[in-house]
mmCIF file of C-alpha atoms and ligand atoms in Angstrom:
data_model
loop_
_atom_site.group_PDB
_atom_site.id
_atom_site.type_symbol
_atom_site.label_atom_id
_atom_site.label_comp_id
_atom_site.label_asym_id
_atom_site.label_seq_id
_atom_site.Cartn_x
_atom_site.Cartn_y
_atom_site.Cartn_z
ATOM 1 C CA MET P 1 0.000 0.000 0.000
ATOM 2 C CA LYS P 2 1.874 3.070 -1.224
ATOM 3 C CA ILE P 3 0.439 6.448 -0.502
ATOM 4 C CA GLU P 4 0.866 8.933 -3.318
ATOM 5 C CA ASN P 5 -1.765 11.354 -2.141
ATOM 6 C CA GLU P 6 0.111 14.269 -0.607
ATOM 7 C CA LYS P 7 -3.110 16.132 0.102
ATOM 8 C CA ARG P 8 -4.496 13.729 2.706
ATOM 9 C CA ILE P 9 -3.028 12.320 5.865
ATOM 10 C CA ARG P 10 -3.642 8.919 7.327
ATOM 11 C CA VAL P 11 -3.856 8.204 11.043
ATOM 12 C CA ALA P 12 -3.403 4.667 12.359
ATOM 13 C CA ILE P 13 -5.400 3.787 15.465
ATOM 14 C CA GLN P 14 -6.052 0.567 17.349
ATOM 15 C CA LYS P 15 -8.823 -1.527 15.823
ATOM 16 C CA SER P 16 -10.029 -3.053 19.066
ATOM 17 C CA GLY P 17 -8.678 -2.984 22.568
ATOM 18 C CA ARG P 18 -7.908 -0.613 25.375
ATOM 19 C CA LEU P 19 -7.131 2.445 23.234
ATOM 20 C CA SER P 20 -9.550 2.061 20.347
ATOM 21 C CA GLU P 21 -12.686 3.802 21.586
ATOM 22 C CA ARG P 22 -10.911 6.765 23.167
ATOM 23 C CA SER P 23 -8.742 7.177 20.046
ATOM 24 C CA GLN P 24 -11.861 7.460 17.888
ATOM 25 C CA ASP P 25 -13.545 9.800 20.360
ATOM 26 C CA ILE P 26 -10.670 12.235 20.606
ATOM 27 C CA LEU P 27 -10.473 12.552 16.810
ATOM 28 C CA LYS P 28 -14.240 13.001 16.539
ATOM 29 C CA ASN P 29 -14.011 15.711 19.195
ATOM 30 C CA CYS P 30 -11.548 17.473 16.887
ATOM 31 C CA GLY P 31 -14.449 17.864 14.471
ATOM 32 C CA LEU P 32 -13.460 14.977 12.193
ATOM 33 C CA ARG P 33 -16.205 12.844 10.673
ATOM 34 C CA PHE P 34 -15.676 9.657 8.753
ATOM 35 C CA ALA P 35 -17.301 7.356 6.219
ATOM 36 C CA ARG P 36 -16.373 3.763 7.015
ATOM 37 C CA SER P 37 -15.326 1.220 4.427
ATOM 38 C CA LYS P 38 -17.244 -2.075 4.220
ATOM 39 C CA ASP P 39 -14.677 -3.935 6.301
ATOM 40 C CA LYS P 40 -14.607 -0.954 8.703
ATOM 41 C CA LEU P 41 -10.805 -0.894 8.591
ATOM 42 C CA PHE P 42 -10.485 2.285 6.542
ATOM 43 C CA TRP P 43 -12.415 5.390 7.533
ATOM 44 C CA TYR P 44 -12.490 8.175 4.959
ATOM 45 C CA GLY P 45 -12.416 11.721 6.342
ATOM 46 C CA ARG P 46 -15.617 13.402 5.161
ATOM 47 C CA ASP P 47 -14.981 17.074 5.578
ATOM 48 C CA PHE P 48 -11.306 17.073 6.375
ATOM 49 C CA PRO P 49 -8.480 15.342 4.439
ATOM 50 C CA ILE P 50 -7.663 13.060 7.338
ATOM 51 C CA ASP P 51 -8.364 9.324 7.007
ATOM 52 C CA LEU P 52 -8.141 6.569 9.595
ATOM 53 C CA LEU P 53 -6.667 3.117 9.347
ATOM 54 C CA LEU P 54 -7.784 0.655 12.021
ATOM 55 C CA VAL P 55 -5.034 -1.839 12.816
ATOM 56 C CA ARG P 56 -3.399 -3.838 15.623
ATOM 57 C CA ASP P 57 -1.683 -1.362 17.937
ATOM 58 C CA ASP P 58 1.604 -3.272 17.775
ATOM 59 C CA ASP P 59 1.719 -2.692 14.004
ATOM 60 C CA ILE P 60 1.389 1.087 14.252
ATOM 61 C CA PRO P 61 5.100 2.006 14.592
ATOM 62 C CA GLN P 62 5.964 -0.034 11.502
ATOM 63 C CA LEU P 63 3.121 1.487 9.473
ATOM 64 C CA LEU P 64 4.401 4.933 10.399
ATOM 65 C CA LEU P 65 7.995 4.137 9.536
ATOM 66 C CA GLU P 66 7.031 2.636 6.184
ATOM 67 C CA GLY P 67 5.051 5.756 5.319
ATOM 68 C CA VAL P 68 1.734 3.897 5.085
ATOM 69 C CA CYS P 69 0.464 6.262 7.760
ATOM 70 C CA ASP P 70 1.535 9.762 8.750
ATOM 71 C CA LEU P 71 0.308 9.708 12.330
ATOM 72 C CA GLY P 72 -0.496 7.015 14.846
ATOM 73 C CA ILE P 73 -2.073 6.796 18.268
ATOM 74 C CA VAL P 74 -0.293 4.215 20.331
ATOM 75 C CA GLY P 75 0.801 3.542 23.902
ATOM 76 C CA GLU P 76 4.133 5.039 24.918
ATOM 77 C CA ASN P 77 5.136 1.523 25.954
ATOM 78 C CA ILE P 78 4.988 0.296 22.358
ATOM 79 C CA ALA P 79 6.803 3.329 20.935
ATOM 80 C CA ARG P 80 9.506 3.051 23.597
ATOM 81 C CA GLU P 81 9.995 -0.637 22.863
ATOM 82 C CA VAL P 82 10.499 0.127 19.166
ATOM 83 C CA ALA P 83 12.903 2.954 19.982
ATOM 84 C CA LEU P 84 15.018 0.691 22.187
ATOM 85 C CA GLU P 85 15.047 -2.050 19.556
ATOM 86 C CA ASN P 86 16.551 0.543 17.211
ATOM 87 C CA ASP P 87 19.113 2.126 19.531
ATOM 88 C CA ASN P 88 16.826 5.100 20.166
ATOM 89 C CA GLU P 89 16.767 6.003 16.498
ATOM 90 C CA SER P 90 13.417 4.621 15.600
ATOM 91 C CA GLY P 91 12.397 7.595 13.440
ATOM 92 C CA LEU P 92 9.223 8.048 15.479
ATOM 93 C CA VAL P 93 8.481 11.305 17.260
ATOM 94 C CA GLN P 94 6.005 11.789 20.038
ATOM 95 C CA LEU P 95 3.859 14.780 19.118
ATOM 96 C CA ARG P 96 1.546 14.836 22.104
ATOM 97 C CA LYS P 97 0.444 12.752 25.047
ATOM 98 C CA LEU P 98 -3.291 12.192 24.933
ATOM 99 C CA GLY P 99 -4.264 11.784 28.571
ATOM 100 C CA PHE P 100 -5.937 8.377 28.312
ATOM 101 C CA GLY P 101 -4.896 4.720 28.218
ATOM 102 C CA HIS P 102 -2.843 5.070 31.367
ATOM 103 C CA CYS P 103 -1.136 1.842 32.334
ATOM 104 C CA ARG P 104 2.169 0.615 33.661
ATOM 105 C CA LEU P 105 4.679 -2.013 32.684
ATOM 106 C CA SER P 106 5.266 -4.010 35.829
ATOM 107 C CA VAL P 107 7.183 -7.036 36.896
ATOM 108 C CA ALA P 108 4.945 -9.590 38.584
ATOM 109 C CA VAL P 109 5.657 -12.883 40.294
ATOM 110 C CA PRO P 110 3.383 -15.733 41.438
ATOM 111 C CA GLU P 111 1.488 -14.748 44.599
ATOM 112 C CA ASP P 112 3.042 -17.604 46.549
ATOM 113 C CA SER P 113 6.632 -16.977 45.443
ATOM 114 C CA GLY P 114 8.927 -15.820 48.218
ATOM 115 C CA ILE P 115 10.339 -13.026 46.055
ATOM 116 C CA THR P 116 9.852 -9.611 47.635
ATOM 117 C CA ASP P 117 12.627 -7.642 46.000
ATOM 118 C CA ILE P 118 13.526 -6.978 42.384
ATOM 119 C CA SER P 119 17.163 -7.967 43.028
ATOM 120 C CA ALA P 120 16.026 -11.533 43.752
ATOM 121 C CA LEU P 121 15.023 -11.788 40.073
ATOM 122 C CA ASP P 122 18.639 -11.731 38.923
ATOM 123 C CA GLY P 123 19.322 -14.699 36.659
ATOM 124 C CA LEU P 124 15.679 -15.834 36.553
ATOM 125 C CA ARG P 125 13.425 -16.279 33.511
ATOM 126 C CA ILE P 126 11.030 -13.465 32.583
ATOM 127 C CA ALA P 127 8.292 -13.626 29.950
ATOM 128 C CA THR P 128 7.140 -10.384 28.321
ATOM 129 C CA SER P 129 5.835 -8.730 25.172
ATOM 130 C CA TYR P 130 8.300 -5.906 25.809
ATOM 131 C CA PRO P 131 11.746 -7.531 25.891
ATOM 132 C CA ALA P 132 13.833 -4.458 25.041
ATOM 133 C CA LEU P 133 12.099 -2.184 27.538
ATOM 134 C CA THR P 134 12.148 -4.839 30.250
ATOM 135 C CA ARG P 135 15.817 -5.645 29.736
ATOM 136 C CA ASN P 136 16.770 -1.981 29.632
ATOM 137 C CA LEU P 137 14.931 -1.080 32.824
ATOM 138 C CA LEU P 138 16.010 -4.141 34.779
ATOM 139 C CA GLU P 139 19.654 -3.773 33.783
ATOM 140 C CA LYS P 140 19.569 -0.253 35.200
ATOM 141 C CA GLN P 141 18.899 -1.960 38.525
ATOM 142 C CA ASP P 142 21.688 -4.493 37.942
ATOM 143 C CA VAL P 143 19.256 -7.303 37.341
ATOM 144 C CA SER P 144 19.833 -9.421 34.260
ATOM 145 C CA ASN P 145 17.523 -12.110 33.041
ATOM 146 C CA GLU P 146 16.768 -14.719 30.491
ATOM 147 C CA ILE P 147 13.952 -12.935 28.694
ATOM 148 C CA SER P 148 11.497 -14.727 26.451
ATOM 149 C CA LYS P 149 9.244 -12.761 24.136
ATOM 150 C CA LEU P 150 5.576 -13.702 23.975
ATOM 151 C CA SER P 151 3.116 -11.730 21.880
ATOM 152 C CA GLY P 152 0.131 -12.568 24.068
ATOM 153 C CA ALA P 153 -1.065 -14.461 27.160
ATOM 154 C CA VAL P 154 2.100 -13.473 29.012
ATOM 155 C CA GLU P 155 0.262 -13.823 32.314
ATOM 156 C CA ILE P 156 -0.025 -17.602 32.054
ATOM 157 C CA ALA P 157 3.710 -18.232 31.559
ATOM 158 C CA PRO P 158 4.511 -18.731 35.280
ATOM 159 C CA SER P 159 1.741 -21.271 35.823
ATOM 160 C CA MET P 160 2.837 -23.087 32.647
ATOM 161 C CA GLY P 161 6.270 -23.323 34.180
ATOM 162 C CA THR P 162 7.967 -21.448 31.337
ATOM 163 C CA ALA P 163 8.907 -18.339 33.346
ATOM 164 C CA ASP P 164 9.613 -17.339 36.938
ATOM 165 C CA ALA P 165 8.184 -13.853 36.518
ATOM 166 C CA ILE P 166 6.516 -11.697 33.910
ATOM 167 C CA SER P 167 6.821 -8.104 32.809
ATOM 168 C CA ASP P 168 3.455 -6.995 31.477
ATOM 169 C CA LEU P 169 1.102 -4.059 31.177
ATOM 170 C CA VAL P 170 -1.175 -3.510 34.134
ATOM 171 C CA SER P 171 -4.090 -1.148 34.082
ATOM 172 C CA THR P 172 -6.772 -2.263 36.547
ATOM 173 C CA GLY P 173 -4.775 -5.208 37.874
ATOM 174 C CA THR P 174 -7.585 -7.659 37.041
ATOM 175 C CA THR P 175 -5.427 -9.817 34.799
ATOM 176 C CA LEU P 176 -2.738 -10.193 37.470
ATOM 177 C CA ARG P 177 -5.276 -11.074 40.164
ATOM 178 C CA ALA P 178 -7.053 -13.575 37.936
ATOM 179 C CA ASN P 179 -3.747 -15.334 37.354
ATOM 180 C CA HIS P 180 -2.600 -15.257 40.976
ATOM 181 C CA LEU P 181 0.276 -12.921 40.240
ATOM 182 C CA ARG P 182 1.631 -10.229 42.548
ATOM 183 C CA GLU P 183 2.911 -6.917 41.199
ATOM 184 C CA LEU P 184 6.490 -6.578 42.367
ATOM 185 C CA GLU P 185 7.750 -3.392 40.770
ATOM 186 C CA ILE P 186 6.639 -0.765 38.287
ATOM 187 C CA LEU P 187 9.163 -0.394 35.478
ATOM 188 C CA PHE P 188 7.496 2.145 33.215
ATOM 189 C CA GLN P 189 4.408 4.401 33.253
ATOM 190 C CA SER P 190 2.608 4.781 29.974
ATOM 191 C CA GLU P 191 -0.306 6.519 28.325
ATOM 192 C CA ALA P 192 -1.603 6.898 24.792
ATOM 193 C CA ALA P 193 0.207 9.444 22.638
ATOM 194 C CA LEU P 194 0.138 10.759 19.096
ATOM 195 C CA TYR P 195 3.238 9.861 17.093
ATOM 196 C CA GLY P 196 4.575 11.021 13.783
ATOM 197 C CA ARG P 197 7.669 10.423 11.666
ATOM 198 C CA SER P 198 10.804 12.426 12.302
ATOM 199 C CA GLN P 199 11.619 12.705 8.598
ATOM 200 C CA GLY P 200 10.055 12.857 5.167
ATOM 201 C CA VAL P 201 6.894 14.813 5.962
ATOM 202 C CA SER P 202 5.854 17.140 3.143
ATOM 203 C CA VAL P 203 4.958 20.771 3.772
ATOM 204 C CA GLU P 204 1.309 20.102 2.883
ATOM 205 C CA LYS P 205 1.045 17.206 5.283
ATOM 206 C CA GLN P 206 2.838 19.098 8.025
ATOM 207 C CA ALA P 207 0.239 21.862 7.754
ATOM 208 C CA LEU P 208 -2.545 19.307 8.274
ATOM 209 C CA ILE P 209 -0.665 17.744 11.181
ATOM 210 C CA ASP P 210 -0.247 21.174 12.791
ATOM 211 C CA LEU P 211 -3.940 21.924 12.405
ATOM 212 C CA LEU P 212 -4.875 18.595 13.987
ATOM 213 C CA LEU P 213 -2.439 19.226 16.851
ATOM 214 C CA SER P 214 -3.936 22.633 17.507
ATOM 215 C CA ARG P 215 -7.437 21.113 17.651
ATOM 216 C CA LEU P 216 -6.192 18.317 19.910
ATOM 217 C CA ASN P 217 -4.770 20.933 22.260
ATOM 218 C CA GLY P 218 -8.142 22.627 22.321
ATOM 219 C CA VAL P 219 -10.017 19.376 22.950
ATOM 220 C CA MET P 220 -7.716 18.415 25.790
ATOM 221 C CA LEU P 221 -7.781 21.860 27.354
ATOM 222 C CA ALA P 222 -11.564 21.909 27.175
ATOM 223 C CA SER P 223 -11.975 18.462 28.698
ATOM 224 C CA ALA P 224 -9.718 19.412 31.603
ATOM 225 C CA SER P 225 -11.527 22.709 32.149
ATOM 226 C CA LYS P 226 -14.742 23.792 33.837
ATOM 227 C CA TYR P 227 -16.559 27.107 33.618
ATOM 228 C CA VAL P 228 -17.522 28.323 37.088
ATOM 229 C CA MET P 229 -20.047 31.074 37.790
ATOM 230 C CA LEU P 230 -20.936 32.394 41.223
ATOM 231 C CA HIS P 231 -22.107 35.390 43.201
ATOM 232 C CA ALA P 232 -20.017 36.790 46.043
ATOM 233 C CA PRO P 233 -19.598 39.801 48.257
ATOM 234 C CA ARG P 234 -17.272 42.303 46.560
ATOM 235 C CA GLU P 235 -14.835 42.254 49.481
ATOM 236 C CA ALA P 236 -14.431 38.468 49.163
ATOM 237 C CA LEU P 237 -13.077 38.639 45.579
ATOM 238 C CA GLU P 238 -9.449 38.061 46.485
ATOM 239 C CA LYS P 239 -10.250 35.061 48.656
ATOM 240 C CA ILE P 240 -12.661 33.631 46.043
ATOM 241 C CA THR P 241 -10.017 33.944 43.292
ATOM 242 C CA GLU P 242 -7.535 32.047 45.443
ATOM 243 C CA LEU P 243 -10.057 29.263 45.970
ATOM 244 C CA LEU P 244 -10.872 28.766 42.273
ATOM 245 C CA PRO P 245 -8.556 25.970 41.067
ATOM 246 C CA GLY P 246 -6.257 27.024 38.232
ATOM 247 C CA VAL P 247 -7.608 30.595 37.938
ATOM 248 C CA GLU P 248 -5.664 33.865 38.023
ATOM 249 C CA HIS P 249 -7.945 36.477 36.501
ATOM 250 C CA PRO P 250 -11.681 35.822 36.741
ATOM 251 C CA SER P 251 -14.224 38.042 35.000
ATOM 252 C CA VAL P 252 -16.001 40.204 37.543
ATOM 253 C CA MET P 253 -19.385 41.843 36.900
ATOM 254 C CA PRO P 254 -21.492 44.066 39.158
ATOM 255 C CA LEU P 255 -24.949 42.760 40.064
ATOM 256 C CA GLU P 256 -27.613 45.462 39.635
ATOM 257 C CA GLY P 257 -29.143 46.675 42.864
ATOM 258 C CA SER P 258 -26.812 44.605 45.025
ATOM 259 C CA ASP P 259 -23.471 45.016 46.688
ATOM 260 C CA ARG P 260 -22.575 41.519 45.482
ATOM 261 C CA ILE P 261 -20.680 40.711 42.289
ATOM 262 C CA ALA P 262 -20.863 37.929 39.717
ATOM 263 C CA VAL P 263 -17.600 36.043 39.168
ATOM 264 C CA HIS P 264 -16.998 33.891 36.068
ATOM 265 C CA ALA P 265 -13.848 31.864 35.461
ATOM 266 C CA VAL P 266 -12.460 28.956 33.473
ATOM 267 C CA CYS P 267 -10.870 26.557 35.949
ATOM 268 C CA GLY P 268 -7.942 24.737 34.381
ATOM 269 C CA GLU P 269 -7.900 22.053 37.073
ATOM 270 C CA THR P 270 -10.452 19.587 38.410
ATOM 271 C CA VAL P 271 -13.165 21.283 40.452
ATOM 272 C CA PHE P 272 -14.021 19.100 43.441
ATOM 273 C CA TRP P 273 -16.977 19.406 45.854
ATOM 274 C CA GLU P 274 -14.415 20.535 48.445
ATOM 275 C CA HIS P 275 -13.629 23.580 46.275
ATOM 276 C CA LEU P 276 -17.314 24.495 46.088
ATOM 277 C CA GLU P 277 -17.777 24.071 49.820
ATOM 278 C CA ALA P 278 -14.780 26.326 50.513
ATOM 279 C CA LEU P 279 -16.169 28.931 48.077
ATOM 280 C CA LYS P 280 -19.511 28.834 49.849
ATOM 281 C CA ALA P 281 -17.817 29.253 53.222
ATOM 282 C CA ALA P 282 -16.045 32.327 51.792
ATOM 283 C CA GLY P 283 -19.412 33.918 51.013
ATOM 284 C CA ALA P 284 -20.141 32.646 47.482
ATOM 285 C CA SER P 285 -23.682 31.673 46.474
ATOM 286 C CA ALA P 286 -25.434 30.472 43.300
ATOM 287 C CA ILE P 287 -22.343 28.471 42.351
ATOM 288 C CA LEU P 288 -22.585 26.802 38.944
ATOM 289 C CA VAL P 289 -19.998 24.480 37.347
ATOM 290 C CA LEU P 290 -20.394 23.954 33.604
ATOM 291 C CA PRO P 291 -18.502 21.763 31.127
ATOM 292 C CA VAL P 292 -16.435 23.509 28.463
ATOM 293 C CA GLU P 293 -17.122 22.128 25.003
ATOM 294 C CA LYS P 294 -14.487 23.802 22.844
ATOM 295 C CA MET P 295 -11.525 26.020 23.541
ATOM 296 C CA LEU P 296 -9.056 27.829 21.313
ATOM 297 C CA ALA P 297 -6.312 29.562 23.231
HETATM 298 C C1 PRP F 301 -2.670 -5.596 28.631
HETATM 299 C C2 PRP F 301 -1.919 -6.698 29.355
HETATM 300 C C3 PRP F 301 -2.980 -7.441 30.104
HETATM 301 C C4 PRP F 301 -4.039 -6.394 30.344
HETATM 302 C C5 PRP F 301 -3.929 -5.828 31.738
HETATM 303 O O1 PRP F 301 -3.011 -5.956 27.358
HETATM 304 O O2 PRP F 301 -1.224 -7.515 28.456
HETATM 305 O O3 PRP F 301 -3.496 -8.496 29.358
HETATM 306 O O4 PRP F 301 -3.824 -5.343 29.413
HETATM 307 O O5 PRP F 301 -5.031 -5.009 32.056
HETATM 308 P P1 PRP F 301 -5.731 -5.098 33.473
HETATM 309 O O6 PRP F 301 -4.691 -4.771 34.509
HETATM 310 O O7 PRP F 301 -6.805 -4.053 33.421
HETATM 311 O O8 PRP F 301 -6.285 -6.472 33.640
HETATM 312 P P2 PRP F 301 -3.369 -4.860 26.205
HETATM 313 O O9 PRP F 301 -4.586 -4.098 26.580
HETATM 314 O O10 PRP F 301 -2.170 -4.049 25.897
HETATM 315 O O11 PRP F 301 -3.785 -5.749 24.995
HETATM 316 P P3 PRP F 301 -2.900 -6.261 23.769
HETATM 317 O O12 PRP F 301 -1.696 -6.892 24.388
HETATM 318 O O13 PRP F 301 -3.828 -7.179 23.074
HETATM 319 O O14 PRP F 301 -2.567 -5.058 22.948
HETATM 320 ZN ZN1 ZN F 302 -1.356 -4.758 21.542
#
């Protein structure tokens, strides 16, 4: 599959799995709409020259490097593994972390094993889908292992007797618990990120990539932000501003026929009930917290 069309860009995302739904959502929130092919593996961008290719996440780095795709959404764990396999010159660049798909690469041992310290793993057998990353991070702690690469079902290796420990992704911990494994040490924290190629991107494509990045920034800013409106005594303004999370300069409006003011602000951090209760205690009333749909800084 050779792409000759310099006027459109292609984004590879995971077909099914942990990252797939959120990857689709974040692109849709950027205002992209798609027409799906019959097999649902190619989604044609309807009003924007950005198409999607739905693939296995592990294939995304290769598709990027071969130029089949221009962008890809993939876990940092996978990109890091590819970088290490290529002496840190993988040709992939991380353009932006996406704030979802958080997980960790952890070493785990059977629940009933006596191992309590990572150093006790020295010389033992470890099964993983991330051999380069695992070796790299364990060697930094002076632990070296016989590492066997498995592309799936890593968690059953200890009970099959083919490994003493595993190094695998953990998100909720359900898989470890179900397989009677105990998390021993976190090696690497990961989340989904947008990747591109470090070379060979045409000016036209770069312009589209920049536009998408700017919209992604807006989407992520908006989803992390809340619009707060409240009434307060004028003399409490300084205190109220301090209590609004992530706010420096709120908009302040007089309220007709009252010595109270209306305060409006975009909070750039999570607004908890505790914040609202503290605002109320400082004299605020009629406190409203609204979602922010779009934002362009
Ligand atoms: C990871 C890992 C476990 C599971 C852990 O797989 O290999 O199977 O997720 O999640 P849990 O802690 O919530 O149980 P991943 O989602 O990367 O799937 P893949 O290997 O098929 O890409
Ligand atoms: Zn995968």
